PDB file of C-alpha atoms and ligand atoms in Angstrom:
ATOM      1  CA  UNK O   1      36.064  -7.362  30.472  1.00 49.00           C
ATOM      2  CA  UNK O   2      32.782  -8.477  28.427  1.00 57.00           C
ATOM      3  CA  UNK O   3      29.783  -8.908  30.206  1.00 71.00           C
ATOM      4  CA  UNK O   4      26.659 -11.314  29.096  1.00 91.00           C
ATOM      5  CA  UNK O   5      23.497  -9.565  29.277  1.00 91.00           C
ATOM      6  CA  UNK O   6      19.774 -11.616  28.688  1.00 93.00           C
ATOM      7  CA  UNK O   7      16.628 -10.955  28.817  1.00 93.00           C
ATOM      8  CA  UNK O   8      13.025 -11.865  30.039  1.00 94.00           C
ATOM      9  CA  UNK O   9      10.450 -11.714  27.203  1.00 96.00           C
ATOM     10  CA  UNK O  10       8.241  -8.965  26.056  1.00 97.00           C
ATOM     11  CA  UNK O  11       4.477  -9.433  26.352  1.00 98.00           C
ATOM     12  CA  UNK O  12       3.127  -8.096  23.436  1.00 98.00           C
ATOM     13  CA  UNK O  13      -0.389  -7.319  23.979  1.00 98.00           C
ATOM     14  CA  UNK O  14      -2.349  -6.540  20.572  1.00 97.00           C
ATOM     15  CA  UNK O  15      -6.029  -5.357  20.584  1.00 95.00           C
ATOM     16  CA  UNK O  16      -8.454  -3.956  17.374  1.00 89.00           C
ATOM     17  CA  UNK O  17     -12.100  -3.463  16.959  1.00 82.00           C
ATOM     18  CA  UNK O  18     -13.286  -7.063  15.099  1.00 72.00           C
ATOM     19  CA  UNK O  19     -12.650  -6.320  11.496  1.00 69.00           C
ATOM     20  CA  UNK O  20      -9.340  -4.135  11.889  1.00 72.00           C
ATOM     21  CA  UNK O  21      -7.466  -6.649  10.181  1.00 74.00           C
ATOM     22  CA  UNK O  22      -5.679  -8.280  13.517  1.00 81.00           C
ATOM     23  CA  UNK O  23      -6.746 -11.840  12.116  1.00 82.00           C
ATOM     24  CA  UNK O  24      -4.574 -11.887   9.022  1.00 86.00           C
ATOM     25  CA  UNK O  25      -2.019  -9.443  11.084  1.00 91.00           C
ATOM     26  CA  UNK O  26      -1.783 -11.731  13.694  1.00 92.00           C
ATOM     27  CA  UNK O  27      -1.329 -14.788  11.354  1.00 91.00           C
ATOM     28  CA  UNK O  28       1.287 -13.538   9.306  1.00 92.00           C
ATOM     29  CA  UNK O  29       3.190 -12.639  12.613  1.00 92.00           C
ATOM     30  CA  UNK O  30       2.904 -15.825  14.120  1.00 91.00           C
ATOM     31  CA  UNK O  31       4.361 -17.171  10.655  1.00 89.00           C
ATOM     32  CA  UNK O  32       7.351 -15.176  10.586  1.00 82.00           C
ATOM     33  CA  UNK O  33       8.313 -13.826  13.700  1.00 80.00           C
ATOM     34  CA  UNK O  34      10.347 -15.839  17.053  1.00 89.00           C
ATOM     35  CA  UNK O  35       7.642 -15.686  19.045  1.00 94.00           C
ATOM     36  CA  UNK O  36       4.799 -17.499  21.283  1.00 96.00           C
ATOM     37  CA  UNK O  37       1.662 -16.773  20.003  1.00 96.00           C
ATOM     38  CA  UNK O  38      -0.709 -17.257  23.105  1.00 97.00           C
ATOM     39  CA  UNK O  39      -3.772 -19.312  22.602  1.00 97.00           C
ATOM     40  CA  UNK O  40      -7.158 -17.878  24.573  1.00 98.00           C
ATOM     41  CA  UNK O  41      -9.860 -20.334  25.656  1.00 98.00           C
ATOM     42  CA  UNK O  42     -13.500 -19.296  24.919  1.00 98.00           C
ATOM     43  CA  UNK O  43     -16.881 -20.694  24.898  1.00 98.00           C
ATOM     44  CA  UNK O  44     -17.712 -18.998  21.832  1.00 97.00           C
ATOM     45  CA  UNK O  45     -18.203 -22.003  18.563  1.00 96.00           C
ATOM     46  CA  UNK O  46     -15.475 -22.250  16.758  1.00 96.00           C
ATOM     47  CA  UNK O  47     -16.091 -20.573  13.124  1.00 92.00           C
ATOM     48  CA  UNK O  48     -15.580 -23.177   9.986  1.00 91.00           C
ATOM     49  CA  UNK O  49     -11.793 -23.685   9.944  1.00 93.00           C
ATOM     50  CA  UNK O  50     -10.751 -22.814  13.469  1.00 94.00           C
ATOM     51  CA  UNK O  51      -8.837 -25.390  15.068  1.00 96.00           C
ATOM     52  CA  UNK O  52      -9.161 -26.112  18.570  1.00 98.00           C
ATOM     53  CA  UNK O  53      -5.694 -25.376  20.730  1.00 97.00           C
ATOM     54  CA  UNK O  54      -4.392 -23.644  17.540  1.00 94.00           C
ATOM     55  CA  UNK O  55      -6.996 -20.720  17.234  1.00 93.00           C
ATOM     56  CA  UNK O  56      -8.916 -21.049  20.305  1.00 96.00           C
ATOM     57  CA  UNK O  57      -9.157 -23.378  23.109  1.00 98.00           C
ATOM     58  CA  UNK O  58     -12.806 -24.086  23.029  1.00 98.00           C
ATOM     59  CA  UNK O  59     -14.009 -24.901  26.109  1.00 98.00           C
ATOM     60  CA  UNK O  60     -17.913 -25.049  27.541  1.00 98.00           C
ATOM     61  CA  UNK O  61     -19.725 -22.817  29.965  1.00 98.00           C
ATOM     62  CA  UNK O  62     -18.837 -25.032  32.839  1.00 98.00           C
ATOM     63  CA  UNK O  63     -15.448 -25.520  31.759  1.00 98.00           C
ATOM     64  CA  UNK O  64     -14.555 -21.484  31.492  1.00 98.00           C
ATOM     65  CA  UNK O  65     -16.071 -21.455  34.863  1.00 98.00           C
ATOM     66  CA  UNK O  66     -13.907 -24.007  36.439  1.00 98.00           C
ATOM     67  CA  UNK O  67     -10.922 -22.539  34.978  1.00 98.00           C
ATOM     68  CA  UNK O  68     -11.913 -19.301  36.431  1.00 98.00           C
ATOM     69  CA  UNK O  69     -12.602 -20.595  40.393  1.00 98.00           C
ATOM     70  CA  UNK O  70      -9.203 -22.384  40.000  1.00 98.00           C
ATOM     71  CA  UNK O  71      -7.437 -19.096  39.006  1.00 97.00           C
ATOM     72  CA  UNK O  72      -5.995 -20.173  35.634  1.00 98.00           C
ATOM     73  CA  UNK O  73      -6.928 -16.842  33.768  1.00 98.00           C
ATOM     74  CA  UNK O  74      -4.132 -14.495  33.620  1.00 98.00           C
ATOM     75  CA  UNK O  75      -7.241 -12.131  32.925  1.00 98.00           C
ATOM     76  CA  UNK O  76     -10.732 -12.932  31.285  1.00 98.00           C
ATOM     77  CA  UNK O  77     -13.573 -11.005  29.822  1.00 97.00           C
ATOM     78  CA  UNK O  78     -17.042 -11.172  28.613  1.00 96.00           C
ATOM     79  CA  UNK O  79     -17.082 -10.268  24.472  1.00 91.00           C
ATOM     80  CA  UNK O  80     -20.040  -9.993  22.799  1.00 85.00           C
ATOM     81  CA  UNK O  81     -22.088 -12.254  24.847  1.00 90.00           C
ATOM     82  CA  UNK O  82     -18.990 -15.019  25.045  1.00 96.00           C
ATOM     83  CA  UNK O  83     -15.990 -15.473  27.120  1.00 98.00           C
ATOM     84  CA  UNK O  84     -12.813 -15.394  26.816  1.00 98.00           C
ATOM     85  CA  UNK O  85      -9.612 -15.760  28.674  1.00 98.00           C
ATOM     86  CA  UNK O  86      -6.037 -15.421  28.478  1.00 98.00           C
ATOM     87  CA  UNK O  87      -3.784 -18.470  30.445  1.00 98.00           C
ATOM     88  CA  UNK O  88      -1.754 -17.484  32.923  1.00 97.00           C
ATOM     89  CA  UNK O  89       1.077 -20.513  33.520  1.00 97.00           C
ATOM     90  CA  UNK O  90       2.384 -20.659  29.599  1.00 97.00           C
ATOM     91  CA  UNK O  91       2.562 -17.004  29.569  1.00 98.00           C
ATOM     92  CA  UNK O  92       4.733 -16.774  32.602  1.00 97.00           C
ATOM     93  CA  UNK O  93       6.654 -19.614  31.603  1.00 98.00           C
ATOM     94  CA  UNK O  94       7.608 -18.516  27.942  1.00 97.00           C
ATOM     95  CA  UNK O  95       8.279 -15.063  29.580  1.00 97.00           C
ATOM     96  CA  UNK O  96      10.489 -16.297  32.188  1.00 95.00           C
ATOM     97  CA  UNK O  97      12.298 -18.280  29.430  1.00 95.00           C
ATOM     98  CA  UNK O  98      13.245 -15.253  27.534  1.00 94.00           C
ATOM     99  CA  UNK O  99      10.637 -16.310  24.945  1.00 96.00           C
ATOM    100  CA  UNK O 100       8.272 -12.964  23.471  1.00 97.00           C
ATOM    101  CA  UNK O 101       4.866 -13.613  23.467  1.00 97.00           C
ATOM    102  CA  UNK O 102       1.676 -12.214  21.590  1.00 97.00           C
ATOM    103  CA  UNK O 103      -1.420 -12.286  23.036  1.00 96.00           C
ATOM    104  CA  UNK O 104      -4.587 -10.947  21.118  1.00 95.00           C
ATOM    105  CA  UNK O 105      -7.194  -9.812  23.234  1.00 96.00           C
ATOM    106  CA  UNK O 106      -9.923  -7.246  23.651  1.00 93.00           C
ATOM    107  CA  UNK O 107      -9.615  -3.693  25.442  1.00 95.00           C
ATOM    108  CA  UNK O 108     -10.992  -4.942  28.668  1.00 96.00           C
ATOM    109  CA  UNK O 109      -8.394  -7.951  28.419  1.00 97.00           C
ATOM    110  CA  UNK O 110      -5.620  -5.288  27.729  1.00 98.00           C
ATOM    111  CA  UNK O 111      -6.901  -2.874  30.857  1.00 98.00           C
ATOM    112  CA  UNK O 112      -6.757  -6.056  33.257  1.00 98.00           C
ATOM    113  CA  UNK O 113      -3.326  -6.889  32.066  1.00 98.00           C
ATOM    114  CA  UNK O 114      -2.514  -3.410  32.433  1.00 97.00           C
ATOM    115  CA  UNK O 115      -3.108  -3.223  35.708  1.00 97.00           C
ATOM    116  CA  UNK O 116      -2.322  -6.881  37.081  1.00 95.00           C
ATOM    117  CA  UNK O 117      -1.062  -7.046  40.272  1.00 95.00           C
ATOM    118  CA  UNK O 118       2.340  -9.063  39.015  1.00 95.00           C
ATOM    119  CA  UNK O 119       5.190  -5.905  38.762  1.00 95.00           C
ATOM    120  CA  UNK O 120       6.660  -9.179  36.169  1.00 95.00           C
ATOM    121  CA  UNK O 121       3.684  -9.029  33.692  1.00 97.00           C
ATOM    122  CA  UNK O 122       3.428  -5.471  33.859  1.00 96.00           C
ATOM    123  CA  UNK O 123       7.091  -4.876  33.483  1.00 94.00           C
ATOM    124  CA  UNK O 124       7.252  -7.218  30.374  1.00 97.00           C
ATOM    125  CA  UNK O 125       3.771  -5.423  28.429  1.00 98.00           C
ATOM    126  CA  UNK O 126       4.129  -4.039  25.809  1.00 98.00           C
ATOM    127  CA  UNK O 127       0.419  -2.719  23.989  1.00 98.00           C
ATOM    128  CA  UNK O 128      -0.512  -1.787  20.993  1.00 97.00           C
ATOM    129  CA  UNK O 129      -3.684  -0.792  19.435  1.00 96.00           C
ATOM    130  CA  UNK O 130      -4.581  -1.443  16.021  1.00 94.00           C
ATOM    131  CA  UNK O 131      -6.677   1.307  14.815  1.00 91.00           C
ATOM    132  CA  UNK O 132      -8.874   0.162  11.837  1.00 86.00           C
ATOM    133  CA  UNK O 133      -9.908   2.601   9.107  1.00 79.00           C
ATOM    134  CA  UNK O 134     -13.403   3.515   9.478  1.00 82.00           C
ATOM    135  CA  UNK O 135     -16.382   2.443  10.438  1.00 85.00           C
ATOM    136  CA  UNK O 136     -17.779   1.860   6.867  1.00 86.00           C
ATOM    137  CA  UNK O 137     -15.073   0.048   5.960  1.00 83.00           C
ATOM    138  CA  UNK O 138     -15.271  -2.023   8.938  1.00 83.00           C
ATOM    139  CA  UNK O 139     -19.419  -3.005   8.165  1.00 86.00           C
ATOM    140  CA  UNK O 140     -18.086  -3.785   4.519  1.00 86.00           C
ATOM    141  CA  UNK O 141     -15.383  -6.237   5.969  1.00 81.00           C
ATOM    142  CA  UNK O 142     -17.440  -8.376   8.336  1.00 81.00           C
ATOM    143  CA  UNK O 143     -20.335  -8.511   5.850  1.00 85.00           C
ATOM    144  CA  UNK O 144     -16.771  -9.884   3.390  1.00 83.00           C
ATOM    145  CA  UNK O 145     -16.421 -12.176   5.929  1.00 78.00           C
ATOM    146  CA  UNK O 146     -20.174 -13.799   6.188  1.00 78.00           C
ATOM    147  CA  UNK O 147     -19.198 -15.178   9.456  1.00 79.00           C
ATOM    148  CA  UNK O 148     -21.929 -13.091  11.747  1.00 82.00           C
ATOM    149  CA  UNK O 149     -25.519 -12.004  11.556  1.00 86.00           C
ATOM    150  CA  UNK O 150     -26.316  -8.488  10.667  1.00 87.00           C
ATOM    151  CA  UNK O 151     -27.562  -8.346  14.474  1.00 88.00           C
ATOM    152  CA  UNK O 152     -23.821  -9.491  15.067  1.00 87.00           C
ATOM    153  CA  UNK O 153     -22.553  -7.357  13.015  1.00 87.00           C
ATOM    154  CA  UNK O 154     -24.488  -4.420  14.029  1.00 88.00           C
ATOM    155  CA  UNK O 155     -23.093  -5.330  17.994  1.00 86.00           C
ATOM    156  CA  UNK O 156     -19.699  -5.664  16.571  1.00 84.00           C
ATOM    157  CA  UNK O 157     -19.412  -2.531  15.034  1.00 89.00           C
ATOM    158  CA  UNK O 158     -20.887  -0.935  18.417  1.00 90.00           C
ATOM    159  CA  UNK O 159     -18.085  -2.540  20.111  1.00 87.00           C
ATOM    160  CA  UNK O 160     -15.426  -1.048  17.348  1.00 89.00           C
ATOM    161  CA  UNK O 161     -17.175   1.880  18.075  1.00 90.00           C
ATOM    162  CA  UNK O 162     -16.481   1.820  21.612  1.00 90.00           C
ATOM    163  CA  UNK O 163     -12.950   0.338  21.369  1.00 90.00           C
ATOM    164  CA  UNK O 164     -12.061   3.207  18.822  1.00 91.00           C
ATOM    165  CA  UNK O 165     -12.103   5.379  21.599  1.00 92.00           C
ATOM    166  CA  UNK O 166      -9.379   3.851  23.537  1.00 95.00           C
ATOM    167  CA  UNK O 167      -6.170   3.651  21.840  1.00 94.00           C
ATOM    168  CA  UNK O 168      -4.185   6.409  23.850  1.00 96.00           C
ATOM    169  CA  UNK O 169      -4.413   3.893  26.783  1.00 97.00           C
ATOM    170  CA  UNK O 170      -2.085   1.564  24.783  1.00 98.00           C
ATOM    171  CA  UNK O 171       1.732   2.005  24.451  1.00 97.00           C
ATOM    172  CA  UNK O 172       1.735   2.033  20.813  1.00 98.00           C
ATOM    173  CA  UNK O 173      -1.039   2.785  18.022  1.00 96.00           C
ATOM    174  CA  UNK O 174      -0.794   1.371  14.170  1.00 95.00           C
ATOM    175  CA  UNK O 175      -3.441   3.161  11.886  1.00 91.00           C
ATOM    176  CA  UNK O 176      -4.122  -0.217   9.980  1.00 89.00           C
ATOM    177  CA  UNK O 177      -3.435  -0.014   6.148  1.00 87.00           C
ATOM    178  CA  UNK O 178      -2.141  -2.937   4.330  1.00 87.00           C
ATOM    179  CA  UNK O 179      -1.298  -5.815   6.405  1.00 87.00           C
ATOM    180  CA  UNK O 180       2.145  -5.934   5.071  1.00 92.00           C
ATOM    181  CA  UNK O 181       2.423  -1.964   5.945  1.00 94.00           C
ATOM    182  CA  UNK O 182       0.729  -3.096   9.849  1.00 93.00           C
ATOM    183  CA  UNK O 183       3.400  -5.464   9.871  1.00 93.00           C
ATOM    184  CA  UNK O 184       6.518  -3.859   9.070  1.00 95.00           C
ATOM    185  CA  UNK O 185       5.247  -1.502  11.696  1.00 96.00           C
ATOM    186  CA  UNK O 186       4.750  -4.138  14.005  1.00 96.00           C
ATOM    187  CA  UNK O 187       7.987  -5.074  13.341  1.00 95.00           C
ATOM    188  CA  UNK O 188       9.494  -1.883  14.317  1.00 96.00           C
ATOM    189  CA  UNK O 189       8.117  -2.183  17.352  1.00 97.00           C
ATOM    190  CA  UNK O 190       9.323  -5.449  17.826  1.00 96.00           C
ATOM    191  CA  UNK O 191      12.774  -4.485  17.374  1.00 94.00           C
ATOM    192  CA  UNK O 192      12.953  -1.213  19.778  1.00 95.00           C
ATOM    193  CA  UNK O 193      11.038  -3.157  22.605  1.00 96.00           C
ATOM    194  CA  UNK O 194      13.919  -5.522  22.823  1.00 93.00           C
ATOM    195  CA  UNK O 195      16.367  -3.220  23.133  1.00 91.00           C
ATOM    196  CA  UNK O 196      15.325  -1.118  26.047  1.00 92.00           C
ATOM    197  CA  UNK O 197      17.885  -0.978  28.377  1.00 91.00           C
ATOM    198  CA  UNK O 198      15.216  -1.629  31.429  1.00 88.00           C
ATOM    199  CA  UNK O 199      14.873  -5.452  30.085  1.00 89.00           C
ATOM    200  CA  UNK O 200      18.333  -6.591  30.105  1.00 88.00           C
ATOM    201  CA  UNK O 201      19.375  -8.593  32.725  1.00 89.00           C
ATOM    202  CA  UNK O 202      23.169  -8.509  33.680  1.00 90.00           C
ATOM    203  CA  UNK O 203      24.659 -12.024  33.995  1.00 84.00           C
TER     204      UNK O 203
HETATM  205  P1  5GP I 301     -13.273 -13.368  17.890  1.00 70.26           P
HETATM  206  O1  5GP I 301     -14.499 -14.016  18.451  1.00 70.26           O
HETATM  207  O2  5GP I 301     -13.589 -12.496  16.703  1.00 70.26           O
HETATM  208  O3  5GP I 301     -12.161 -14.358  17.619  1.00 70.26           O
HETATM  209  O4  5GP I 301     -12.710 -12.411  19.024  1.00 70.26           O
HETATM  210  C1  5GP I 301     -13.551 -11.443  19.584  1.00 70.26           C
HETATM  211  C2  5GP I 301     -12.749 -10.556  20.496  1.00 70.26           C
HETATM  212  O5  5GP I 301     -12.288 -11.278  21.626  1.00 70.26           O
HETATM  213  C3  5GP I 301     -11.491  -9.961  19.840  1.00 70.26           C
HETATM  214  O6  5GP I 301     -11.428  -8.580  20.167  1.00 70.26           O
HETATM  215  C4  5GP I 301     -10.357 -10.707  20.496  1.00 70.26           C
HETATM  216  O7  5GP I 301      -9.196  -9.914  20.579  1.00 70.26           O
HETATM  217  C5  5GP I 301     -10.941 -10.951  21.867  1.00 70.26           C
HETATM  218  N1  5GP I 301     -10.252 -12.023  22.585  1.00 70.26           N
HETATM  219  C6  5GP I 301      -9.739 -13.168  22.091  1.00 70.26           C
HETATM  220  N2  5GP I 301      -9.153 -13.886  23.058  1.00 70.26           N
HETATM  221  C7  5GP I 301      -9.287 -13.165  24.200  1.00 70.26           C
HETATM  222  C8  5GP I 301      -8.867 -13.366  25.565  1.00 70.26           C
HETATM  223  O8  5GP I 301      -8.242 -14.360  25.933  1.00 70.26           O
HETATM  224  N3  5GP I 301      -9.208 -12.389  26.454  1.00 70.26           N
HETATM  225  C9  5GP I 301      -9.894 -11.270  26.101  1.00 70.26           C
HETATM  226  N4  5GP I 301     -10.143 -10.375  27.045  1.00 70.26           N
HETATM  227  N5  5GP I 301     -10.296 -11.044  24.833  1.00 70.26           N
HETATM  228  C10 5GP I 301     -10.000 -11.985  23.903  1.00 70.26           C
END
């Protein structure tokens, strides 16, 4: 006799040092892939083309801060001087619908989520690291980009620095090269997450 077997959805957690590449990455995924790309609310300004509830929810000071007293952050983090925060209810939701999402957040985000106290989230993560090339390369791309300060820059790349250091805490690593080599490794991924034998559910 056949049996029907479905699944919850995988919680793709992706975090890289700013530069790394995870922008256009993360773009072309949520362009070709079937799933929910999850949108974080900040109180940093949105950069020129950034559309709020698309790239960021931008919210103010007092805002974030409501949202955090009410408990809406499925985890939230200072980033160079900003905040930002990950939504807890569409997550769950999309999850719980069998939908994979991607959420791109920093390596404090990523720890928190880690070690939520839901057994749900934490059975559904799935990490990975994108590990840019060095840190030359990574000054030349956000000067490229002309979207910081050189004193943002120079705390960015202190940050990378620090990040750089944590990628064996994270499931999976891609050493960035071409975005379409990081995704077709993503992809991968993808693919062998959904068919662990832990995340079907018998019907
Ligand atoms: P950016 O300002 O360049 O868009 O993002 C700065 C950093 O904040 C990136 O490392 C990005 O992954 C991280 N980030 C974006 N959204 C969230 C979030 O909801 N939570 C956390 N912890 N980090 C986030």
């Amino acid at each position: 006799m056949s049996k029907k077997f479905s699944r919850y959805g995988i919680l793709f957690v992706i975090s890289a040092p700013s530069g790394a590449g995870k922008t256009t990455l993360v773009a072309a995924l949520r362009q070709t892939s079937d799933l929910v790309y999850s949108v974080s609310c900040t109180t940093r300004a949105p950069r020129a083309g950034e559309i709020d509830g698309e790239d960021y929810q931008f919210l103010s000071d007092a805002d974030f801060r409501g949202r955090v007293k009410a408990g809406d952050f499925l985890e939230h983090a200072q980033v160079h001087g900003d905040y930002y925060g990950t939504l807890g209810q569409p997550v769950i939701t999309n999850l719980k619908n069998g939908m994979d999402v991607l959420i791109d957040i920093d390596t404090q985000g990523a720890a928190a989520i880690r070690h939520c106290d839901d057994p749900f989230i934490r059975q559904a993560l799935t990490d990975v690291f994108i590990m840019p090339p060095d840190l030359e390369e990574l000054r030349r791309r956000l000067m490229k980009r002309a979207t910081e300060t050189a004193q943002q820059i120079d705390s960015r790349l202190a940050t990378a620095a620090r990040e750089m250091e944590l990628w064996r805490d994270y499931r999976y690593t891609i050493i960035s090269r071409s975005v379409e080599e990081d995704l077709q490794k993503f992809r991968h991924i993808m693919s062998a997450e959904a068919y662990l034998s832990r995340r079907l559910i018998q019907n």
